Amino acid sequence: MRATSARPDGEPDLLRFTTAGSVDDGKSTLIGRLLHDASALYEDHIEALRKTAGRDGSRLDFSLITDGLKAEREQGITIDVAYRYFATPRRRFIIADTPGHEQYTRNMATGASTASCAVVLIDARLGVLTQSKRHGFIASLLRVPHLVVAVNKMDLVDYDEDVFARIREEYGAFATRLGFADVAFIPVSAREGDNVVRQSARMPWYPGRPVLTHLENLYIAGDRNLIDFRFAVQRVVRPDHTFRGYSGQIGSGVVRPGDEVVVLASGRRSRVTRIVTYHGDLEYAFAPLSVTLCLADDVDISRGDMLAHPNNVPRTERTLDAMVIWMADEPLAVRRHYLVKHTSLVVKAACAQILYRVDPNTLHREPAEQLGLNEIGRARFTLFRSLHVDEYRRNRTTGSFILIDPLTNATVGAGMVTDRVSAAPPGAPREERAASRDITWQTGRVAASARAALLRQQAATIWLTGLSGSGKSTLAFEVERRLVELGHACVVLDGDNIRHGLNRDLGFAPTDRRENIRRVAEVARLFNDAGLIVVTAFISPYVEDREMARAIVGAERFLETHLTADLPTCEGRDPKGLYARARTGALADFTGVSALYEPPVRPTLALDTAGRSAEECAGEILDLLSERAILR
């Protein structure tokens, strides 16, 4: 673990973290113990606790430090989001203590929206519950990069290592699918103080750090987006005729005097001449500082406009696809009108479509006509005015918005922009996917039936998907060998091979992965159009990317085959040492460790390659091809 870094002025940096978990898992108690043992409480706080501790004063109720509402104390649960600030010599902290009950999921989302780390508590007696998974899923959805799973109340299970190991294994398998940068498991007893601030002597089998030490040493300097400069103008400052400035908060990136900027949406360009603050001009500024920028030219700029570097601008969209956390009793419904507040702009919008609802326990996607209170799903909105947005994965500021009921002015939902905004809908004609209206699809004079008769086969794409090490390439080439031996024309599109040539310009970020799959699907379709059987070997971790591939290839040709070997098996094989590198942080965006894998919900075929040979699995695929009358 890298050491924490300080700010340029020498002051320790700031970590915002949130706590979450099921009801009575001990979130408030953990925070109270943390503040008490870190000497971050005032004497009057401690004295107030002693007055409620009974006659001898030996048992302090640390949950009362954050459970400040009368209703919370009466019910013994957290309802509102309680914020607390404290500092150690190594780091400053802001804690958001969020509710555990499903009824207050929206409050948990509020607390996690600005956090860099989520601490999810699990009761050692009860194990992993649905609400524990729900909070982990929401934290990943809000792109909280770091996760700490505190297995609490270890004192009530006699500090049993096996109990901790079972919970770590179960929740670890779930968290692997969520894409956190790192996940740490710590056994604690908040009531007794074990592994909260100091190492516990009662759990010598745990070699790791206590909670506070872990939080002090989390490396968060790389979590901020310092690449994409985004500055939403909140106010035009014109105190007199000698000064014109544009005030706002830097959403991401860095700006310096002399930088060229473009005004969105006018497209006018200018250069920054000054960065003005109350304490004087700055030589540079970065997110999330609030500053006033002065430009060299007298440009027409007003509230809601955005400044960016000309070669790095956000998308301008009239249609938004977004993951939505719904926060109102009245459900999100198609054709309803809402207000969308994005950065400093508020625009009218209509819900055009609800694409699916997510089951937080299984992460499966379910058809939905509406989203109810505390439900999470993906929806499409039509805007009455264009917005300048980034994908939320890349930029939490320009990739997020809130939904407001125009009649009550109440906040009813929170949205996170996905990177699928401009994609054509599945099944769209190829002319609609073309880059220009002047490009049309040319049809040859050889019918598909003639090719099928010549090759004695129907064209198909066998799409192998699974974790790295699940055996995709091995199985693909075994299927190819068997088909050629039977006299059939087949080609393999392998992930590594494709990236040596066609896709050598792509990385492994979600947007690059999508483009990688799009190109492969287009190539597979061309081979299918020529009558060949195609076997692809790609991790293809996202359901939506595979559905896009299905739409391009054609549903009748697309045979999604899931290689279900589990993570320990795949990591045990590790033929290229990739998992080992990913575990050390040397390999970013690695599926199964630091990036999400979404397994198919209803694959055409599921093959457990952990306990079966490539020959056996290839035999099942050939049987499927025969059953579908693809082979003749």
XYZ file of C-alpha atoms in Angstrom:
632
model
C 0.000 0.000 0.000
C 1.375 3.396 -0.953
C 1.672 6.045 1.689
C -0.873 8.815 1.840
C 0.083 12.100 0.242
C -0.267 15.596 1.571
C -1.510 18.657 -0.260
C 1.016 21.090 -1.798
C 0.609 23.404 1.211
C 1.701 20.581 3.534
C -1.721 20.002 5.079
C -2.850 16.348 5.208
C -5.256 15.426 2.433
C -8.964 14.796 2.945
C -10.719 11.432 2.737
C -14.504 11.360 2.578
C -15.902 7.982 3.510
C -19.346 6.624 4.185
C -20.609 3.773 6.316
C -23.448 1.473 5.324
C -24.935 -1.880 6.149
C -28.105 -3.513 7.400
C -30.068 -2.303 10.401
C -28.252 -2.821 13.715
C -24.991 -3.881 12.106
C -23.260 -1.275 14.283
C -22.425 1.554 11.892
C -22.998 4.363 14.372
C -21.217 2.414 17.096
C -18.196 1.905 14.840
C -17.971 5.612 14.079
C -18.419 6.535 17.736
C -15.699 4.091 18.778
C -13.457 5.386 15.987
C -13.852 8.986 17.134
C -13.434 8.064 20.801
C -10.334 5.914 20.409
C -8.758 8.386 17.978
C -9.183 11.129 20.626
C -11.456 13.084 18.275
C -14.246 13.801 20.790
C -14.614 16.838 22.997
C -14.788 16.360 26.747
C -18.420 17.458 26.879
C -19.305 14.730 24.325
C -17.630 12.111 26.480
C -19.304 13.457 29.618
C -22.715 13.288 27.901
C -22.030 9.654 27.006
C -21.079 8.849 30.585
C -24.432 10.201 31.806
C -26.254 7.671 29.634
C -23.939 4.776 30.472
C -25.559 3.549 33.659
C -24.414 3.745 37.234
C -20.828 2.651 36.828
C -20.314 4.505 33.522
C -18.238 1.644 32.179
C -20.332 0.871 29.098
C -20.520 3.892 26.805
C -23.060 3.840 23.978
C -20.940 5.147 21.116
C -23.858 5.100 18.652
C -25.307 8.192 20.353
C -22.452 10.298 18.976
C -23.925 10.236 15.477
C -27.551 9.187 16.087
C -28.549 12.734 16.914
C -32.220 12.799 15.929
C -34.771 12.104 18.627
C -36.543 9.591 16.343
C -33.257 7.755 15.840
C -32.612 7.416 19.535
C -36.145 6.221 20.179
C -36.000 3.565 17.428
C -32.340 2.683 17.820
C -31.674 3.124 14.108
C -30.068 5.735 11.871
C -32.560 7.669 9.712
C -30.791 10.796 8.524
C -27.246 11.098 7.172
C -24.950 12.241 9.980
C -21.673 13.912 9.045
C -18.646 14.095 11.313
C -15.220 15.647 10.805
C -12.008 14.587 12.506
C -8.310 14.531 11.757
C -5.197 12.546 12.562
C -1.585 13.573 11.907
C -1.734 11.605 8.620
C -5.108 12.593 7.160
C -8.316 14.592 7.564
C -11.651 12.778 7.404
C -15.305 13.508 6.766
C -17.602 10.619 7.731
C -21.128 10.155 6.439
C -23.054 7.778 8.706
C -25.901 6.568 6.475
C -29.075 4.587 7.264
C -29.161 0.829 7.024
C -32.867 0.243 6.512
C -34.074 -0.355 2.947
C -36.598 2.440 3.458
C -33.716 4.937 3.577
C -31.683 3.683 0.612
C -31.932 7.157 -0.916
C -30.171 8.620 2.137
C -27.371 6.097 1.723
C -26.973 7.177 -1.902
C -26.731 10.805 -0.767
C -23.936 10.013 1.673
C -21.998 7.933 -0.856
C -22.261 10.404 -3.736
C -19.131 12.343 -2.702
C -17.244 9.564 -0.905
C -13.927 8.044 -1.920
C -14.387 5.006 0.304
C -17.357 3.000 1.529
C -17.226 1.025 4.779
C -19.901 -1.673 4.642
C -20.596 -3.393 7.950
C -21.757 -6.994 8.181
C -22.995 -8.575 11.409
C -20.810 -11.632 12.013
C -23.804 -13.493 13.484
C -26.119 -12.880 10.520
C -23.665 -13.039 7.631
C -24.228 -11.428 4.232
C -27.756 -10.024 3.848
C -29.539 -8.529 0.853
C -29.134 -5.031 2.264
C -25.365 -5.570 2.597
C -25.259 -6.352 -1.115
C -27.581 -3.461 -1.920
C -25.225 -0.978 -0.280
C -22.185 -2.441 -2.010
C -23.994 -2.200 -5.336
C -25.039 1.422 -4.734
C -21.478 2.339 -3.745
C -20.158 0.789 -6.968
C -22.887 2.472 -8.990
C -21.815 5.822 -7.537
C -18.217 4.941 -8.491
C -16.886 4.930 -4.931
C -13.424 3.541 -5.729
C -12.486 1.880 -2.417
C -14.467 -0.600 -0.332
C -13.836 -1.740 3.245
C -15.955 -4.615 4.523
C -15.955 -4.505 8.325
C -17.212 -7.803 9.748
C -18.562 -6.467 13.036
C -19.601 -8.054 16.352
C -16.800 -10.593 16.240
C -17.007 -10.625 20.045
C -20.439 -12.271 19.769
C -19.043 -15.184 17.741
C -16.017 -15.709 20.017
C -13.683 -14.074 17.501
C -14.004 -17.158 15.280
C -11.726 -17.015 12.239
C -13.945 -19.415 10.269
C -16.942 -17.103 10.581
C -14.893 -14.236 9.181
C -13.495 -16.421 6.383
C -16.980 -17.542 5.271
C -18.254 -13.968 5.084
C -15.119 -12.809 3.266
C -15.508 -15.558 0.681
C -19.218 -14.940 0.065
C -19.104 -11.160 -0.085
C -15.791 -11.192 -1.927
C -17.364 -13.186 -4.771
C -20.166 -10.609 -4.950
C -17.853 -7.569 -4.732
C -15.654 -8.906 -7.531
C -18.512 -8.184 -9.927
C -18.821 -4.551 -8.829
C -15.589 -3.026 -10.120
C -14.037 -1.481 -6.993
C -10.392 -0.431 -7.226
C -9.693 -2.412 -4.060
C -11.633 -4.331 -1.424
C -10.392 -4.909 2.145
C -11.969 -7.184 4.767
C -11.390 -6.361 8.444
C -12.802 -8.300 11.443
C -13.872 -5.846 14.153
C -15.829 -5.439 17.338
C -17.000 -1.845 17.446
C -18.376 -2.219 20.962
C -15.123 -3.606 22.382
C -12.792 -1.614 20.110
C -11.090 -4.588 18.435
C -9.346 -3.631 15.166
C -11.010 -0.221 15.053
C -8.099 2.041 15.958
C -5.721 -0.484 17.484
C -4.752 -4.020 16.537
C -6.762 -6.617 18.423
C -4.925 -9.141 20.581
C -8.057 -11.301 20.511
C -7.697 -12.010 16.785
C -4.030 -12.912 16.282
C -5.013 -14.792 13.120
C -5.770 -11.458 11.357
C -2.468 -9.975 10.103
C -3.888 -6.813 8.521
C -4.350 -3.250 9.689
C -7.184 -1.931 11.882
C -9.830 0.264 10.270
C -8.288 3.666 11.041
C -4.790 2.686 9.892
C -6.234 1.293 6.671
C -8.157 4.515 6.013
C -5.105 6.616 6.803
C -3.070 4.742 4.203
C -5.581 4.504 1.351
C -4.054 5.954 -1.793
C -6.633 8.425 -3.100
C -4.507 10.871 -5.104
C -5.262 8.934 -8.279
C -9.029 8.926 -7.713
C -9.611 12.472 -8.937
C -10.005 13.246 -12.628
C -7.251 15.778 -13.355
C -7.364 15.239 -17.122
C -10.756 16.472 -18.338
C -11.107 20.167 -17.530
C -14.764 20.991 -16.873
C -15.909 24.346 -15.491
C -19.630 25.068 -15.253
C -20.262 28.814 -15.001
C -22.456 29.686 -12.039
C -22.232 33.453 -12.175
C -20.866 36.254 -14.314
C -18.961 38.694 -12.061
C -19.009 42.298 -13.291
C -18.413 44.698 -10.351
C -17.438 47.536 -12.717
C -16.407 48.144 -16.326
C -12.782 47.138 -15.619
C -13.437 43.546 -14.575
C -15.337 40.603 -16.042
C -14.978 37.138 -14.589
C -16.815 33.853 -14.584
C -17.300 32.132 -11.243
C -17.929 28.469 -10.534
C -16.474 25.273 -9.174
C -13.994 23.262 -11.199
C -15.701 19.922 -11.775
C -12.562 18.119 -12.928
C -9.177 18.725 -14.488
C -6.606 21.502 -14.119
C -6.522 25.012 -15.577
C -3.685 27.537 -15.832
C -3.384 31.111 -17.104
C -2.614 30.926 -20.811
C -4.733 27.800 -21.386
C -7.022 27.917 -24.397
C -10.643 27.167 -23.558
C -13.806 26.699 -25.573
C -17.238 27.889 -24.497
C -20.001 25.313 -24.722
C -22.357 25.516 -26.457
C -21.373 28.570 -28.552
C -18.028 27.079 -29.606
C -16.219 30.413 -29.133
C -12.588 30.172 -28.017
C -10.436 32.316 -25.769
C -7.557 32.065 -23.303
C -7.481 32.223 -19.521
C -5.704 35.351 -18.310
C -6.283 35.122 -14.547
C -7.494 32.675 -11.904
C -8.960 34.861 -9.173
C -9.786 33.833 -5.608
C -10.528 35.695 -2.390
C -6.950 35.055 -1.254
C -5.355 36.224 -4.501
C -4.565 34.944 -7.981
C -3.464 31.348 -8.524
C -0.854 29.945 -10.875
C -3.084 26.924 -11.453
C -6.342 25.513 -10.114
C -7.875 22.048 -9.979
C -11.046 20.292 -8.890
C -12.902 20.951 -6.646
C -11.729 24.552 -6.131
C -14.200 27.396 -6.554
C -12.575 30.188 -8.572
C -13.264 33.068 -10.923
C -11.725 32.809 -14.398
C -10.928 35.834 -16.529
C -10.616 35.455 -20.305
C -8.656 37.395 -22.890
C -11.697 38.050 -25.089
C -15.081 39.588 -24.424
C -17.065 36.408 -25.027
C -20.816 36.015 -24.511
C -20.991 33.635 -21.537
C -23.848 33.144 -19.100
C -24.850 30.875 -16.234
C -25.050 27.261 -17.367
C -22.346 27.534 -20.024
C -19.334 25.265 -19.654
C -15.637 25.885 -20.286
C -13.360 23.063 -21.423
C -10.093 22.586 -23.264
C -10.775 22.572 -27.034
C -9.281 19.132 -27.655
C -11.094 17.544 -24.715
C -14.765 18.399 -24.585
C -17.794 16.599 -23.129
C -20.583 15.221 -25.297
C -23.487 17.465 -26.172
C -26.667 15.411 -25.867
C -30.448 15.778 -26.171
C -31.020 12.186 -25.043
C -29.565 10.715 -21.857
C -29.271 7.091 -20.826
C -28.668 6.889 -17.099
C -28.719 4.601 -14.100
C -31.328 6.056 -11.761
C -31.820 5.710 -8.006
C -35.467 6.605 -7.447
C -36.203 8.523 -4.251
C -39.917 9.330 -4.340
C -43.096 7.524 -3.340
C -44.658 8.211 -6.737
C -42.772 6.000 -9.225
C -40.688 7.058 -12.190
C -42.958 6.547 -15.181
C -42.639 6.806 -18.939
C -43.903 10.042 -20.518
C -43.790 11.910 -17.200
C -42.039 15.276 -17.250
C -39.299 16.215 -14.787
C -36.639 18.845 -14.267
C -33.032 17.726 -14.701
C -30.460 19.653 -12.655
C -27.026 19.130 -14.175
C -24.067 21.185 -12.892
C -25.452 24.769 -12.907
C -28.258 24.140 -15.415
C -31.869 23.091 -14.913
C -33.676 21.817 -18.010
C -37.010 20.163 -18.693
C -37.004 16.484 -19.605
C -39.350 13.594 -20.235
C -38.785 9.936 -19.376
C -38.783 8.226 -22.769
C -38.149 4.640 -21.687
C -37.345 2.493 -18.661
C -34.895 -0.072 -19.972
C -34.647 -2.336 -16.924
C -34.631 -2.584 -13.143
C -31.670 -4.107 -11.246
C -32.071 -6.723 -8.532
C -29.384 -5.606 -6.028
C -29.080 -9.099 -4.562
C -28.267 -10.913 -7.816
C -27.386 -7.901 -10.029
C -29.744 -9.378 -12.621
C -31.676 -7.006 -14.872
C -35.446 -7.274 -14.943
C -37.981 -5.749 -17.353
C -39.761 -2.795 -15.763
C -42.423 -0.294 -16.701
C -41.655 1.979 -13.747
C -39.221 2.426 -10.857
C -40.575 2.588 -7.319
C -39.157 4.111 -4.143
C -35.517 3.094 -3.556
C -35.413 0.997 -6.742
C -32.497 1.222 -9.150
C -32.681 0.878 -12.900
C -31.705 2.305 -16.223
C -33.872 4.858 -18.003
C -33.718 7.073 -21.075
C -34.625 10.762 -20.925
C -35.390 13.210 -23.716
C -34.167 16.712 -22.893
C -35.806 19.963 -23.942
C -32.326 21.535 -24.160
C -28.920 20.000 -24.819
C -26.577 19.230 -21.929
C -22.794 18.811 -21.935
C -22.164 15.468 -20.256
C -19.496 12.841 -19.674
C -19.950 9.221 -18.732
C -20.288 8.959 -14.948
C -17.530 6.342 -14.768
C -15.148 8.984 -16.086
C -16.463 12.129 -14.437
C -18.705 12.134 -11.387
C -19.469 15.867 -11.771
C -20.570 16.147 -15.400
C -21.845 12.566 -15.430
C -24.434 13.028 -12.690
C -27.732 14.855 -12.342
C -30.761 14.989 -10.078
C -34.403 14.724 -11.090
C -36.886 17.226 -9.667
C -40.669 17.082 -9.650
C -41.743 20.319 -11.388
C -44.957 20.504 -9.343
C -43.567 20.012 -5.824
C -39.951 21.033 -6.458
C -38.901 17.902 -4.537
C -35.852 15.865 -5.497
C -37.214 12.545 -6.766
C -34.201 10.782 -8.268
C -30.459 10.733 -8.859
C -29.035 9.822 -12.259
C -25.638 8.656 -13.479
C -24.990 9.023 -17.200
C -23.928 5.855 -19.010
C -21.681 5.768 -22.051
C -24.394 4.363 -24.293
C -26.119 7.641 -25.077
C -25.428 7.852 -28.783
C -25.631 4.159 -29.598
C -28.279 3.140 -32.112
C -31.022 0.961 -30.614
C -30.707 -2.795 -31.099
C -31.983 -3.930 -34.453
C -31.578 -0.534 -36.102
C -30.958 -0.734 -39.868
C -27.308 -0.565 -40.770
C -27.854 2.686 -42.663
C -28.771 4.329 -39.337
C -25.452 3.209 -37.843
C -23.438 4.645 -40.727
C -21.253 7.679 -40.127
C -22.862 9.505 -43.039
C -26.250 9.500 -44.745
C -24.353 9.233 -48.066
C -23.120 5.739 -47.158
C -25.454 2.859 -47.965
C -25.193 -0.894 -47.471
C -24.301 -2.711 -50.724
C -25.876 -6.116 -51.278
C -24.145 -8.800 -53.356
C -25.740 -11.210 -55.822
C -24.952 -14.417 -53.902
C -27.801 -15.454 -51.629
C -27.200 -16.774 -48.129
C -28.890 -20.027 -49.105
C -26.374 -20.544 -51.912
C -23.463 -20.093 -49.493
C -25.100 -22.484 -47.022
C -25.502 -25.124 -49.729
C -21.885 -24.701 -50.856
C -20.408 -24.920 -47.331
C -22.963 -27.395 -45.884
C -23.622 -25.127 -42.911
C -25.613 -22.174 -41.706
C -23.635 -19.124 -40.627
C -23.411 -18.572 -36.859
C -21.322 -16.754 -34.263
C -20.405 -18.693 -31.124
C -19.706 -15.907 -28.642
C -17.512 -17.225 -25.803
C -17.592 -14.963 -22.731
C -16.020 -15.434 -19.301
C -13.265 -14.289 -16.983
C -9.624 -14.284 -18.018
C -8.366 -17.822 -17.505
C -11.769 -19.431 -18.013
C -10.501 -21.167 -21.170
C -12.038 -19.101 -23.964
C -9.103 -19.227 -26.392
C -8.353 -22.882 -25.671
C -11.963 -23.848 -26.300
C -12.301 -21.615 -29.382
C -9.372 -23.228 -31.153
C -10.528 -26.717 -30.137
C -13.952 -26.014 -31.663
C -12.266 -24.691 -34.809
C -10.133 -27.844 -35.084
C -13.143 -30.127 -34.681
C -15.205 -28.213 -37.248
C -12.446 -28.196 -39.852
C -11.942 -31.933 -39.335
C -15.638 -32.355 -40.125
C -15.228 -30.319 -43.299
C -16.773 -27.038 -42.139
C -15.470 -23.503 -42.700
C -14.726 -21.758 -39.431
C -12.691 -18.794 -38.173
C -11.636 -17.791 -34.648
C -11.584 -14.155 -33.528
C -9.367 -14.183 -30.430
C -9.128 -11.251 -28.031
C -5.328 -11.010 -27.962
C -4.970 -11.560 -31.709
C -7.495 -8.857 -32.554
C -5.671 -6.370 -30.320
C -2.432 -7.002 -32.219
C -3.926 -5.480 -35.340
C -7.497 -4.297 -35.826
C -7.941 -3.019 -32.260
C -4.376 -2.169 -31.326
C -5.435 1.437 -30.666
C -7.857 0.502 -27.871
C -7.265 0.222 -24.142
C -9.319 -1.490 -21.449
C -11.518 1.296 -20.104
C -15.276 0.606 -20.431
C -15.617 2.826 -23.507
C -12.656 1.114 -25.206
C -14.014 -2.315 -24.295
C -17.318 -1.401 -25.916
C -15.623 -0.243 -29.116
C -13.523 -3.407 -29.095
C -16.671 -5.537 -28.973
C -18.442 -3.417 -31.583
C -15.639 -3.870 -34.087
C -15.409 -7.607 -33.418
C -19.162 -7.982 -33.863
C -19.027 -6.130 -37.178
C -16.219 -8.430 -38.368
C -18.138 -11.496 -37.177
C -21.168 -10.339 -39.140
C -19.088 -9.960 -42.299
C -17.727 -13.493 -41.871
C -21.278 -14.752 -41.221
C -22.467 -12.963 -44.351
C -19.797 -14.961 -46.209
C -21.317 -18.147 -44.777
C -18.626 -18.960 -42.197
C -19.016 -20.089 -38.598
C -17.279 -17.643 -36.249
C -15.985 -18.450 -32.758
C -15.059 -15.407 -30.674
C -12.968 -15.484 -27.490
C -13.498 -12.226 -25.586
C -14.078 -11.484 -21.915
C -16.797 -9.014 -23.056
C -17.697 -8.241 -19.429
C -20.759 -6.045 -19.913
C -24.240 -7.340 -20.691
C -25.050 -4.290 -22.804
C -21.945 -4.766 -24.955
C -22.891 -8.383 -25.636
C -26.447 -7.317 -26.455
C -25.010 -4.772 -28.866
C -22.954 -7.567 -30.458
C -26.098 -9.694 -30.699
C -27.931 -6.847 -32.453
C -25.076 -6.362 -34.941
C -24.553 -10.054 -35.715
C -28.267 -10.872 -35.649
C -30.107 -12.661 -32.838
C -30.746 -15.749 -34.987
C -26.993 -16.200 -35.555
C -25.715 -15.242 -32.101
C -24.983 -18.131 -29.692
C -23.890 -16.639 -26.358
C -21.788 -19.218 -24.512
C -20.806 -18.500 -20.917
C -17.686 -20.194 -19.550
C -18.624 -20.303 -15.879
C -15.279 -21.141 -14.259
C -15.182 -19.216 -10.980
C -12.672 -16.543 -10.025
C -10.423 -18.753 -7.808
C -10.111 -21.293 -10.638
C -9.318 -18.634 -13.228
C -6.878 -16.900 -10.916
C -5.245 -20.228 -10.107
C -4.525 -20.770 -13.785
C -3.321 -17.180 -14.414
C -1.374 -18.205 -17.556
C 0.002 -14.698 -18.146
C 0.390 -13.571 -14.531
C -2.306 -10.948 -15.082
C -4.217 -11.552 -11.858
C -1.037 -11.272 -9.826
C -0.227 -7.937 -11.471
C -3.798 -6.704 -11.009
C -3.735 -7.586 -7.305
C -0.696 -5.343 -6.820
C -2.313 -2.477 -8.714
C 0.126 -2.731 -11.619
C -2.691 -3.613 -14.031
C -5.706 -1.312 -14.014
C -9.246 -2.098 -15.213
C -8.716 -5.849 -14.944
C -11.947 -7.818 -15.025
C -12.630 -9.775 -11.858
C -10.221 -7.713 -9.728
C -10.588 -3.996 -10.456
C -13.294 -4.085 -13.135
C -16.786 -5.502 -13.245
C -17.909 -8.711 -14.982
C -21.628 -9.057 -15.643
C -22.459 -12.738 -16.296
C -25.105 -13.568 -18.901
C -28.611 -13.875 -17.508
C -29.875 -16.423 -20.048
C -26.965 -17.665 -22.184
C -27.548 -20.026 -25.069
C -25.097 -22.417 -23.435
C -23.256 -22.460 -20.074
C -20.080 -24.518 -19.755
C -18.184 -25.152 -16.527
C -14.610 -25.272 -17.773
C -13.264 -25.673 -14.241
C -14.132 -29.346 -14.035
C -14.292 -30.392 -17.683
C -11.781 -30.696 -20.513
C -11.760 -28.544 -23.628
C -12.626 -31.622 -25.665
C -15.789 -32.273 -23.607
C -16.892 -28.646 -23.825
C -16.193 -28.508 -27.563
C -18.358 -31.613 -27.955
C -21.280 -29.795 -26.292
C -20.889 -26.852 -28.654
C -20.899 -29.156 -31.691
C -23.983 -30.892 -30.326
C -25.672 -27.495 -30.055
C -24.744 -26.659 -33.649
C -26.244 -29.947 -34.793
C -29.432 -29.407 -32.782
C -29.837 -25.943 -34.321
C -29.318 -27.446 -37.839
C -26.285 -25.216 -38.315
C -24.190 -28.220 -39.404
C -25.378 -30.351 -42.291
